[in-house]
Coordinates of C-alpha atoms and ligand atoms in Angstrom, one line a residue:
M17 CA 0.0 0.0 0.0
G18 CA 1.3 3.4 -0.9
K19 CA 1.5 6.5 1.3
E20 CA 0.8 10.1 0.4
C21 CA 2.1 13.5 1.6
D22 CA 2.3 17.1 0.4
I23 CA 6.1 17.3 0.1
L24 CA 8.7 14.6 0.2
I25 CA 12.3 15.3 0.9
V26 CA 15.0 12.6 0.6
G27 CA 17.8 13.3 3.1
S28 CA 18.2 14.9 6.5
G29 CA 21.4 16.9 6.1
V30 CA 21.7 20.7 6.0
A31 CA 19.9 20.8 2.7
G32 CA 17.0 18.6 3.5
L33 CA 16.3 19.9 7.0
T34 CA 16.6 23.6 6.1
L35 CA 14.2 23.1 3.2
A36 CA 11.8 21.1 5.5
L37 CA 11.7 23.9 8.1
K38 CA 10.9 26.5 5.4
L39 CA 8.2 24.4 3.7
S40 CA 6.6 23.4 7.0
K41 CA 5.2 27.0 7.2
F42 CA 2.6 26.1 4.6
A43 CA 2.7 22.4 3.9
R44 CA 3.0 18.9 5.5
V45 CA 6.5 17.7 4.9
V46 CA 7.9 14.2 5.1
V47 CA 11.7 13.7 5.3
I48 CA 13.0 10.2 4.7
T49 CA 16.6 9.3 5.6
K50 CA 18.6 6.2 4.9
K51 CA 19.9 5.6 8.4
G52 CA 19.9 7.8 11.5
A53 CA 18.8 11.4 11.0
D54 CA 22.3 12.6 11.9
D55 CA 24.2 10.1 9.6
T56 CA 25.2 13.0 7.2
A57 CA 28.2 14.7 5.8
T58 CA 26.7 17.9 7.3
A59 CA 27.4 16.7 10.8
R60 CA 31.1 16.1 9.9
A61 CA 31.8 19.5 8.4
Q62 CA 34.7 21.1 10.3
G63 CA 35.8 24.3 8.8
G64 CA 32.6 26.4 8.4
I65 CA 30.4 28.5 6.2
A66 CA 31.9 31.1 3.9
T67 CA 30.2 34.5 3.8
V68 CA 30.9 38.2 3.7
L69 CA 30.6 39.8 7.1
D70 CA 33.9 41.5 7.7
S71 CA 34.0 45.3 7.1
S72 CA 37.2 44.9 4.9
D73 CA 35.5 42.2 2.8
D74 CA 33.0 42.6 -0.1
F75 CA 30.7 40.4 -2.1
K76 CA 32.8 41.1 -5.2
Y77 CA 35.9 39.5 -3.5
H78 CA 34.1 36.4 -2.5
I79 CA 32.5 36.2 -6.0
Q80 CA 35.9 36.5 -7.6
D81 CA 37.5 33.9 -5.3
T82 CA 34.7 31.5 -6.2
I83 CA 35.1 32.1 -9.9
D84 CA 38.9 31.8 -9.7
A85 CA 38.6 28.4 -8.0
G86 CA 36.0 27.2 -10.5
A87 CA 38.5 27.2 -13.4
G88 CA 36.2 28.8 -16.0
L89 CA 33.0 26.8 -15.4
C90 CA 31.2 28.8 -12.7
N91 CA 27.9 30.3 -13.7
S92 CA 28.5 34.0 -12.7
H93 CA 24.9 34.8 -12.2
V94 CA 24.5 31.8 -9.9
V95 CA 27.7 32.7 -8.0
E96 CA 26.5 36.3 -7.5
T97 CA 23.1 35.2 -6.3
I98 CA 24.3 32.6 -3.8
I99 CA 27.2 34.6 -2.4
S100 CA 25.1 37.8 -1.9
S101 CA 22.4 35.7 0.0
G102 CA 25.0 34.3 2.5
P103 CA 24.7 36.8 5.4
G104 CA 20.9 36.3 5.5
S105 CA 21.3 32.6 5.8
I106 CA 23.8 33.0 8.7
R107 CA 21.4 35.3 10.5
E108 CA 18.6 32.8 10.2
L109 CA 20.8 30.0 11.7
V110 CA 21.7 32.4 14.6
N111 CA 18.0 33.2 15.1
L112 CA 17.3 29.4 15.3
G113 CA 19.9 29.2 18.1
A114 CA 23.1 28.1 16.3
R115 CA 26.0 28.9 18.6
F116 CA 28.9 30.0 16.4
T117 CA 32.4 31.0 17.7
T118 CA 32.7 34.7 18.5
S119 CA 35.8 36.8 18.8
D120 CA 34.5 38.9 21.7
G121 CA 31.4 37.2 23.0
E122 CA 29.3 39.1 20.4
N123 CA 30.8 39.4 17.0
L124 CA 31.3 36.2 15.0
D125 CA 34.9 35.1 14.7
L126 CA 35.8 34.8 11.0
G127 CA 38.4 32.2 9.9
R128 CA 40.4 32.1 6.7
E129 CA 40.9 29.2 4.4
G130 CA 42.9 28.5 1.3
G131 CA 41.6 30.3 -1.8
H132 CA 39.8 33.0 0.2
S133 CA 41.2 36.5 -0.1
H134 CA 39.6 37.6 3.2
R135 CA 38.6 36.2 6.6
R136 CA 35.0 35.0 6.1
I137 CA 34.6 31.5 7.5
V138 CA 31.8 31.4 10.1
H139 CA 32.5 28.5 12.4
A140 CA 31.6 26.7 15.6
Q141 CA 35.2 25.8 16.7
D142 CA 36.1 22.9 14.3
M143 CA 32.7 21.2 14.6
T144 CA 30.6 23.7 12.6
G145 CA 28.5 21.0 10.8
R146 CA 27.6 19.3 14.1
E147 CA 26.3 22.6 15.5
I148 CA 24.3 23.5 12.4
H149 CA 22.8 20.0 12.3
R150 CA 21.9 20.1 16.0
V151 CA 19.9 23.3 15.7
L152 CA 18.2 22.3 12.4
L153 CA 17.2 18.8 13.7
E154 CA 16.0 20.0 17.1
T155 CA 13.8 22.6 15.4
A156 CA 12.5 20.1 12.8
L157 CA 11.6 17.6 15.5
N158 CA 9.6 20.3 17.3
S159 CA 7.6 21.1 14.2
D160 CA 4.0 19.6 13.9
N161 CA 4.3 19.8 10.1
I162 CA 7.5 17.7 9.7
E163 CA 7.7 14.0 10.0
I164 CA 11.2 12.3 9.8
Y165 CA 11.4 8.7 8.9
E166 CA 14.8 7.0 9.7
N167 CA 15.9 3.8 8.0
H168 CA 13.9 4.7 4.9
T169 CA 15.7 4.6 1.6
A170 CA 14.5 6.1 -1.7
L171 CA 15.2 3.7 -4.5
N172 CA 13.4 5.0 -7.6
L173 CA 11.3 8.0 -8.6
V174 CA 7.6 7.5 -9.2
T175 CA 7.0 9.1 -12.6
N176 CA 4.2 8.9 -15.3
H177 CA 6.4 7.1 -17.8
Q178 CA 8.6 4.1 -17.4
L179 CA 11.9 5.0 -19.0
G180 CA 12.7 2.6 -21.8
S181 CA 9.2 1.2 -22.0
T182 CA 8.6 3.1 -25.3
E183 CA 11.0 3.2 -28.2
K184 CA 11.3 7.0 -28.1
F185 CA 11.2 8.8 -24.8
D186 CA 8.6 11.6 -24.8
T187 CA 9.4 14.3 -22.2
S188 CA 6.6 16.7 -23.0
D189 CA 4.3 15.6 -20.2
Y190 CA 6.8 13.8 -18.0
K191 CA 6.4 14.4 -14.3
C192 CA 7.7 13.1 -10.9
F193 CA 5.1 12.2 -8.3
G194 CA 7.1 10.6 -5.5
C195 CA 9.5 7.8 -4.7
Y196 CA 9.5 4.1 -4.2
V197 CA 10.9 3.7 -0.7
H198 CA 12.5 0.8 1.2
D199 CA 11.8 0.5 4.9
A200 CA 14.9 -1.3 6.4
D201 CA 13.0 -2.2 9.6
T202 CA 10.2 -4.2 7.7
G203 CA 12.0 -5.0 4.5
E204 CA 9.0 -3.6 2.6
V205 CA 9.0 -1.4 -0.5
F206 CA 6.1 1.0 -1.1
S207 CA 5.3 4.1 -3.0
W208 CA 5.3 7.5 -1.3
T209 CA 3.5 10.0 -3.6
A210 CA 3.9 13.7 -3.1
K211 CA 3.0 17.0 -4.9
S212 CA 6.7 17.9 -4.9
V213 CA 9.8 15.8 -4.3
T214 CA 13.3 17.2 -3.4
L215 CA 16.5 15.1 -3.5
A216 CA 18.8 16.2 -0.7
S217 CA 20.7 13.0 -0.5
G218 CA 24.3 14.4 -0.4
G219 CA 27.5 13.3 -2.2
A220 CA 29.0 10.1 -3.5
G221 CA 32.4 9.7 -1.8
K222 CA 31.7 6.0 -1.2
V223 CA 32.3 5.3 -4.9
Y224 CA 36.1 5.6 -4.0
R225 CA 38.2 3.3 -1.8
Y226 CA 39.1 6.2 0.5
T227 CA 36.7 9.0 1.4
S228 CA 36.1 11.6 4.1
N229 CA 32.3 11.1 3.5
P230 CA 30.0 9.1 5.8
D231 CA 28.8 5.6 4.7
V232 CA 25.5 7.1 3.5
A233 CA 27.2 9.1 0.7
T234 CA 26.5 6.6 -2.1
G235 CA 25.3 9.1 -4.6
A236 CA 21.7 7.8 -4.4
G237 CA 20.0 11.0 -5.6
I238 CA 22.2 11.2 -8.7
A239 CA 21.6 7.6 -9.6
I240 CA 17.9 7.9 -9.0
A241 CA 17.6 11.0 -11.1
Y242 CA 19.8 9.6 -13.8
R243 CA 17.7 6.5 -14.1
A244 CA 14.6 8.6 -14.4
G245 CA 16.1 10.6 -17.3
A246 CA 17.2 13.8 -15.5
D247 CA 20.2 15.9 -16.8
I248 CA 23.4 15.2 -14.8
A249 CA 26.5 17.3 -15.2
N250 CA 30.2 17.7 -14.3
M251 CA 30.6 14.4 -12.6
E252 CA 34.3 14.4 -13.5
F253 CA 35.0 17.1 -11.0
I254 CA 35.7 15.2 -7.7
Q255 CA 37.6 17.0 -5.0
F256 CA 40.2 14.8 -3.1
H257 CA 41.5 15.7 0.3
P258 CA 45.3 14.9 0.2
T259 CA 45.7 13.2 3.5
C260 CA 43.4 10.7 5.0
L261 CA 44.7 8.2 7.6
Y262 CA 45.6 4.9 5.9
H263 CA 44.1 2.3 8.2
P264 CA 41.5 -0.4 7.6
E265 CA 39.3 0.9 10.3
A266 CA 39.8 4.6 9.7
K267 CA 38.9 5.0 6.1
S268 CA 37.5 8.4 6.6
F269 CA 39.7 10.0 9.2
L270 CA 41.2 13.2 7.8
I271 CA 44.6 14.5 8.8
S272 CA 44.2 18.3 8.6
E273 CA 46.2 20.3 6.1
A274 CA 47.3 22.3 9.1
V275 CA 49.8 19.4 9.9
R276 CA 51.7 20.3 6.8
G277 CA 51.2 24.0 7.6
E278 CA 53.1 23.4 10.9
G279 CA 56.0 21.7 9.1
G280 CA 54.8 18.1 8.3
I281 CA 56.7 16.5 5.4
L282 CA 55.3 14.0 2.9
R283 CA 57.7 11.1 2.3
T284 CA 57.5 7.9 0.3
L285 CA 57.9 4.6 2.2
D286 CA 61.7 4.7 1.8
G287 CA 61.7 8.0 3.7
A288 CA 62.4 10.3 0.7
P289 CA 60.6 13.6 0.6
F290 CA 59.0 14.1 -2.8
M291 CA 57.0 17.4 -2.9
E292 CA 59.8 19.5 -4.3
K293 CA 59.5 17.6 -7.6
Y294 CA 55.9 18.9 -8.0
H295 CA 55.7 22.5 -6.7
H296 CA 58.0 25.2 -5.5
S297 CA 56.0 25.5 -2.2
K298 CA 56.7 21.8 -1.6
D299 CA 54.5 20.4 1.1
L300 CA 52.5 23.7 1.2
A301 CA 51.4 23.4 -2.4
P302 CA 47.6 23.8 -3.1
R303 CA 45.4 20.8 -2.1
D304 CA 44.9 19.5 -5.7
I305 CA 48.6 19.5 -6.5
V306 CA 49.5 17.7 -3.3
A307 CA 46.8 15.1 -3.9
R308 CA 48.0 14.6 -7.5
A309 CA 51.6 14.3 -6.4
I310 CA 50.8 11.6 -3.8
D311 CA 48.7 9.8 -6.4
S312 CA 51.6 9.9 -8.9
E313 CA 54.1 8.5 -6.3
L314 CA 51.7 5.7 -5.4
K315 CA 51.1 4.7 -9.0
T316 CA 54.8 4.9 -9.9
K317 CA 56.0 2.9 -6.9
G318 CA 53.0 0.6 -6.5
D319 CA 52.8 1.5 -2.8
D320 CA 49.5 1.6 -0.9
H321 CA 50.2 4.8 1.0
V322 CA 52.8 7.6 1.7
L323 CA 54.0 9.0 5.0
L324 CA 53.3 12.3 6.7
D325 CA 56.1 13.0 9.0
I326 CA 56.0 15.6 11.8
T327 CA 58.3 13.7 14.2
H328 CA 61.0 16.4 13.9
L329 CA 58.9 18.8 15.9
P330 CA 59.0 18.7 19.7
A331 CA 56.3 16.2 20.9
R332 CA 54.7 18.8 23.3
Q333 CA 54.3 21.2 20.4
V334 CA 52.5 18.6 18.2
I335 CA 50.2 17.5 21.1
D336 CA 49.3 21.0 22.0
R337 CA 48.6 22.1 18.4
F338 CA 46.7 18.9 17.3
P339 CA 45.1 17.4 20.4
N340 CA 42.3 15.8 18.5
I341 CA 44.3 14.3 15.7
Y342 CA 47.0 13.1 18.1
Q343 CA 44.4 11.3 20.3
M344 CA 42.5 9.8 17.3
C345 CA 45.8 8.5 15.8
L346 CA 46.8 7.0 19.2
E347 CA 43.5 5.1 19.2
Y348 CA 44.4 3.6 15.8
G349 CA 47.9 2.7 17.1
F350 CA 50.0 5.6 15.8
D351 CA 51.9 8.0 17.9
M352 CA 52.5 10.9 15.5
T353 CA 55.2 12.4 17.7
K354 CA 57.3 9.3 17.2
D355 CA 56.2 7.7 13.9
P356 CA 55.3 9.2 10.5
L357 CA 51.6 8.7 9.8
P358 CA 50.5 6.5 6.8
V359 CA 48.2 8.6 4.6
V360 CA 46.3 8.5 1.3
P361 CA 44.2 11.0 -0.6
A362 CA 40.5 10.6 -0.1
A363 CA 37.4 11.6 -2.1
H364 CA 35.9 14.6 -0.3
Y365 CA 33.4 16.6 -2.4
L366 CA 31.4 16.1 -5.6
C367 CA 31.2 19.3 -7.7
G368 CA 28.8 17.8 -10.2
G369 CA 25.4 16.3 -9.8
V370 CA 21.8 16.7 -10.8
V371 CA 21.5 19.8 -13.0
T372 CA 19.2 22.5 -11.4
D373 CA 18.3 26.1 -12.1
L374 CA 18.5 28.8 -9.5
D375 CA 15.2 27.6 -7.9
G376 CA 16.5 24.1 -7.6
R377 CA 14.3 22.7 -10.4
T378 CA 15.7 19.7 -12.2
S379 CA 14.9 18.8 -15.8
I380 CA 12.1 16.6 -14.5
P381 CA 9.0 18.6 -13.6
G382 CA 8.0 18.1 -9.9
L383 CA 11.6 17.1 -9.0
Y384 CA 14.0 19.5 -7.2
A385 CA 17.5 18.9 -6.0
C386 CA 19.4 20.7 -3.2
G387 CA 22.8 20.5 -1.5
E388 CA 25.7 18.3 -2.6
V389 CA 23.5 16.2 -4.9
A390 CA 22.8 19.2 -7.1
C391 CA 24.9 20.9 -9.8
T392 CA 23.8 24.6 -9.7
G393 CA 26.7 26.2 -11.4
L394 CA 28.3 27.6 -8.2
H395 CA 31.4 25.4 -8.0
G396 CA 32.3 25.0 -11.7
A397 CA 35.3 22.7 -12.0
N398 CA 36.5 23.1 -8.4
R399 CA 34.9 24.1 -5.1
L400 CA 36.1 27.0 -3.0
P401 CA 36.4 25.6 0.6
S402 CA 33.3 26.3 2.8
N403 CA 31.1 27.3 -0.1
S404 CA 29.1 24.1 0.0
L405 CA 27.2 24.6 3.3
L406 CA 26.5 28.1 2.1
E407 CA 25.1 26.7 -1.2
S408 CA 22.8 24.3 0.7
L409 CA 21.4 27.0 2.9
V410 CA 20.7 29.5 0.2
M411 CA 19.3 27.0 -2.3
A412 CA 17.0 25.5 0.3
D413 CA 15.6 29.0 0.9
R414 CA 15.2 29.6 -2.9
I415 CA 13.5 26.2 -3.5
A416 CA 11.0 26.8 -0.6
R417 CA 10.1 30.2 -2.1
A418 CA 9.7 28.7 -5.5
I419 CA 7.4 25.9 -4.2
E420 CA 5.4 28.4 -2.1
R421 CA 4.8 30.7 -5.1
S422 CA 3.0 28.0 -7.0
W423 CA 1.6 26.1 -4.0
T424 CA -2.0 27.1 -4.4
E425 CA -2.0 25.5 -7.8
T426 CA 0.3 22.6 -6.9
S427 CA -1.7 21.6 -3.8
R428 CA -4.8 21.1 -5.9
V429 CA -3.2 18.5 -8.2
K430 CA -4.7 15.1 -7.7
L431 CA -2.0 12.5 -7.2
P432 CA -2.4 9.5 -9.5
S433 CA -2.7 6.0 -8.1
I434 CA 0.6 4.3 -8.3
P435 CA 1.1 0.6 -9.1
D436 CA 2.6 -1.4 -6.3
W437 CA 6.3 -2.1 -6.4
D438 CA 7.1 -5.1 -8.5
P439 CA 9.2 -7.0 -6.0
G440 CA 11.1 -8.9 -8.7
G441 CA 12.9 -11.6 -6.9
S442 CA 11.5 -12.5 -3.5
V443 CA 14.3 -14.9 -2.5
D444 CA 16.9 -13.8 -0.1
S445 CA 20.4 -13.7 -1.6
D446 CA 22.6 -16.3 0.0
E447 CA 25.6 -14.6 -1.4
M448 CA 26.1 -11.4 0.6
I449 CA 29.8 -11.8 -0.1
V450 CA 29.2 -11.2 -3.8
I451 CA 27.6 -7.8 -3.0
K452 CA 30.7 -7.0 -0.9
H453 CA 33.0 -8.1 -3.7
N454 CA 31.1 -6.1 -6.3
W455 CA 31.3 -3.0 -4.1
D456 CA 35.1 -3.5 -3.5
E457 CA 35.6 -4.0 -7.3
I458 CA 33.7 -0.8 -8.1
R459 CA 35.7 1.2 -5.6
S460 CA 39.0 -0.3 -6.7
T461 CA 38.2 0.4 -10.4
M462 CA 37.3 4.0 -9.6
S463 CA 40.3 4.6 -7.4
N464 CA 42.8 3.0 -9.8
Y465 CA 41.5 4.3 -13.1
V466 CA 39.2 7.3 -12.4
G467 CA 40.9 8.9 -9.4
I468 CA 43.0 12.0 -9.2
V469 CA 45.1 11.4 -12.4
R470 CA 43.3 9.9 -15.4
S471 CA 44.3 8.9 -18.9
N472 CA 42.5 7.6 -22.0
R473 CA 43.7 4.1 -21.3
R474 CA 42.6 4.1 -17.6
L475 CA 39.2 5.5 -18.6
K476 CA 38.7 2.8 -21.2
R477 CA 39.5 0.1 -18.7
A478 CA 37.1 1.6 -16.2
T479 CA 34.4 1.8 -18.9
H480 CA 34.6 -1.9 -19.6
R481 CA 34.8 -3.0 -16.0
I482 CA 32.0 -0.8 -14.8
E483 CA 29.8 -2.0 -17.6
L484 CA 30.4 -5.6 -16.6
L485 CA 29.8 -4.8 -13.0
R486 CA 26.6 -3.0 -13.9
Q487 CA 25.3 -6.2 -15.6
E488 CA 26.2 -8.3 -12.7
V489 CA 24.6 -5.9 -10.2
N490 CA 21.4 -5.7 -12.2
E491 CA 21.1 -9.4 -12.3
Y492 CA 21.3 -9.4 -8.5
Y493 CA 18.9 -6.5 -8.2
W494 CA 16.1 -8.1 -10.1
N495 CA 16.5 -11.7 -8.8
F496 CA 16.8 -11.3 -5.1
R497 CA 14.9 -9.6 -2.3
I498 CA 15.7 -5.9 -2.1
T499 CA 17.9 -4.9 0.8
R500 CA 19.5 -1.5 1.6
E501 CA 22.9 -3.0 0.6
L502 CA 21.6 -4.0 -2.8
I503 CA 20.0 -0.6 -3.4
E504 CA 23.3 1.1 -2.5
L505 CA 25.3 -1.2 -4.7
R506 CA 23.1 -0.5 -7.7
N507 CA 23.4 3.3 -7.0
I508 CA 27.1 3.2 -6.6
V509 CA 27.6 1.4 -10.0
T510 CA 25.3 4.0 -11.7
V511 CA 27.2 6.9 -10.1
A512 CA 30.5 5.3 -11.2
E513 CA 29.1 5.0 -14.7
T514 CA 28.2 8.8 -14.8
I515 CA 31.7 9.7 -13.5
V516 CA 33.4 7.6 -16.2
R517 CA 31.1 9.0 -18.9
C518 CA 31.7 12.6 -18.0
A519 CA 35.5 12.1 -17.5
T520 CA 35.7 10.3 -20.9
R521 CA 33.8 13.2 -22.6
R522 CA 36.2 15.9 -21.4
K523 CA 39.3 15.9 -23.6
E524 CA 41.3 18.5 -21.6
S525 CA 42.5 19.0 -18.0
R526 CA 40.5 21.6 -16.0
G527 CA 40.0 22.2 -12.3
L528 CA 39.7 18.8 -10.6
H529 CA 39.9 16.8 -13.8
F530 CA 43.4 16.0 -14.8
T531 CA 44.3 13.6 -17.6
L532 CA 47.8 12.6 -18.8
D533 CA 46.6 12.6 -22.5
Y534 CA 45.4 16.2 -22.4
P535 CA 47.4 17.9 -19.7
E536 CA 46.4 21.5 -20.8
T537 CA 43.2 23.4 -20.4
D538 CA 41.5 24.0 -23.7
S539 CA 39.5 27.3 -24.0
N540 CA 37.3 25.7 -26.6
Q541 CA 36.0 23.2 -24.0
R542 CA 34.9 25.7 -21.5
S543 CA 31.5 24.2 -21.0
D544 CA 29.7 21.8 -18.6
T545 CA 29.6 18.1 -19.4
V546 CA 25.9 17.3 -19.4
I547 CA 24.8 13.7 -19.8
T548 CA 21.4 11.9 -19.5
I549 CA 20.5 8.2 -19.7
R550 CA 18.2 9.2 -22.5
D551 CA 21.3 9.4 -24.8
E552 CA 21.7 5.7 -24.1
V553 CA 18.0 4.6 -24.2
T554 CA 17.2 6.4 -27.5
K555 CA 20.4 5.9 -29.5
Ligands
LIG28 C1 34.7 15.6 6.7 C2 34.0 16.7 5.9 C3 34.2 18.0 6.2 C4 33.6 19.1 5.5 N1 33.8 20.4 5.8 C5 33.1 21.3 5.2 C6 33.2 22.7 5.6 O1 33.9 23.0 6.5 N2 32.5 23.6 4.9 C7 31.6 23.3 3.9 O2 31.0 24.2 3.4 N3 31.5 22.0 3.5 C8 32.2 21.1 4.2 N4 32.0 19.8 3.8 C9 31.0 19.5 2.7 C10 29.6 19.6 3.3 O3 29.6 19.1 4.6 C11 28.6 18.9 2.5 O4 28.7 19.3 1.2 C12 27.2 19.2 3.0 O5 27.0 18.9 4.3 C13 26.1 18.4 2.2 O6 24.9 18.5 2.8 P1 23.7 17.7 2.2 O7 22.5 18.1 3.0 O8 23.6 18.0 0.7 O9 24.1 16.2 2.3 P2 24.3 15.3 3.7 O10 24.6 16.2 4.8 O11 25.3 14.3 3.3 O12 22.9 14.6 3.9 C14 22.5 13.6 2.9 C15 21.3 12.9 3.6 O13 20.7 12.1 2.6 C16 20.4 10.8 3.1 N5 20.3 9.8 2.0 C17 21.3 9.5 1.1 N6 20.7 8.6 0.2 C18 19.4 8.4 0.6 C19 18.4 7.6 0.1 N7 18.5 6.8 -1.0 N8 17.2 7.6 0.7 C20 17.0 8.4 1.8 N9 18.0 9.2 2.3 C21 19.2 9.2 1.7 C22 21.6 10.5 4.0 O14 21.3 9.5 4.9 C23 21.7 11.9 4.7 O15 20.7 12.0 5.7 C24 32.6 18.7 4.5 C25 32.4 17.4 4.2 C26 33.0 16.4 4.9 C27 32.7 15.0 4.6

């Protein structure tokens, strides 16, 4: 039996919860979330939110910094709109009760990060995301108009056409009416119809072997939208953090760039420093260059990791400056005052995603996207640090206003009756290990061939392997009882396919996409890589 609501939001991070709070003023909102409500990238964000508040700063500087980072692909109108709305979003969070760090008990303390020409990072110590998420979730839980369902996973959109069921796909009356949802507690799949659906399902770091992202970051929204025929763009632009602790149980523990800032030296396993070969600033080179240099050393030597060495500093100084990192590393068995830390680069942020306009509308009527899942045009080919929380806050506000403007009309729409989910296979898979192996293979393929440094040959290998894995995963998907693991596996393989397709399409190096075959930026290719599954279905 299906369920019905006014508005359905997929995801309980900063994007989903901010949007829910705004929409709850005039509609009944349901938020579904894959695991616990605070299993989000949002709750992990450390640095803060970039916005112009300092008297020496100006919107024009923040706009320019964003455009410079984006390597020619930012949409300047989008950048101007989002950046100039930042201070209002911060005020709203403060009014909700967010406790940001102040410099004097009253004025917000503004930090500075790489790529920013001015101090403009609003933060709550180094746990900004946790504080934002706390205040948003508390407020949402107190709202009579918001219901949050944990352990509920969106698996497909409900639309009025089955893609691929007709020879030629007709988009003229295409519309989204909701989602098919899997309840992990009962194992049931049912339809949840709604007058408006927003994907706020976050990023896709889990497509790579190492990532700073939480386990829920499997790119579900992108896969779901892609399968339904939405435009997807710029998936080749994946930001990697250079130094994540290399340890089987600590796959997402970041070692802050400040460790290199304090004198930490990157070395190969034989102890040789290597950054001087790649940049005159050596270990203090920009994030992308350091990540690329580590990747190059790993691929050349065939090693699994490199070392980050700060043992030459007095132990007391290291412990005082990095109490958290020191403690966490000790728990994993490393004393960073005595031993160099094993590190690898980790997938951190996805600049591409589901294409939206400035009101969050995707190419499928009735479907919006907000937050890391969306590609608005703000980041272009590389994200300026701390612009992503800002984007989520501003876009949630704009989507809420857009939905409100047409709500009288939208709320009158009669929702169609939806066929029950075709369960496909109803037999439990007795081969959980195969799911794990497929997942490992996808992540190895993506890390080895579609990571920080790409080439035609690597992309071709990835294309073949991902296609094979896609066939295997589909066979599983349709023959066995649906589980969250199977849904995630299917999404991950779809996301991998979109990344490989976009990366193969771009015959130049730009921003976060670097390929050995076209190492230069080509001004003739200054455009987004837009793909849709319809290219495949109709060709
Ligand atoms: C370690 C780390 C540090 C960061 N630091 C900063 C920073 O300092 N400043 C900054 O601006 N950005 C930072 N970022 C990036 C920023 O945190 C994210 O871009 C942002 O929080 C994304 O918010 P979101 O709401 O789009 O997604 P998320 O917060 O990831 O939320 C996604 C939600 O969707 C749910 N979901 C996913 N798939 C499904 C599905 N199929 N069905 C139902 N629910 C689903 C998830 O369970 C989750 O609740 C950081 C990211 C990380 C990982």
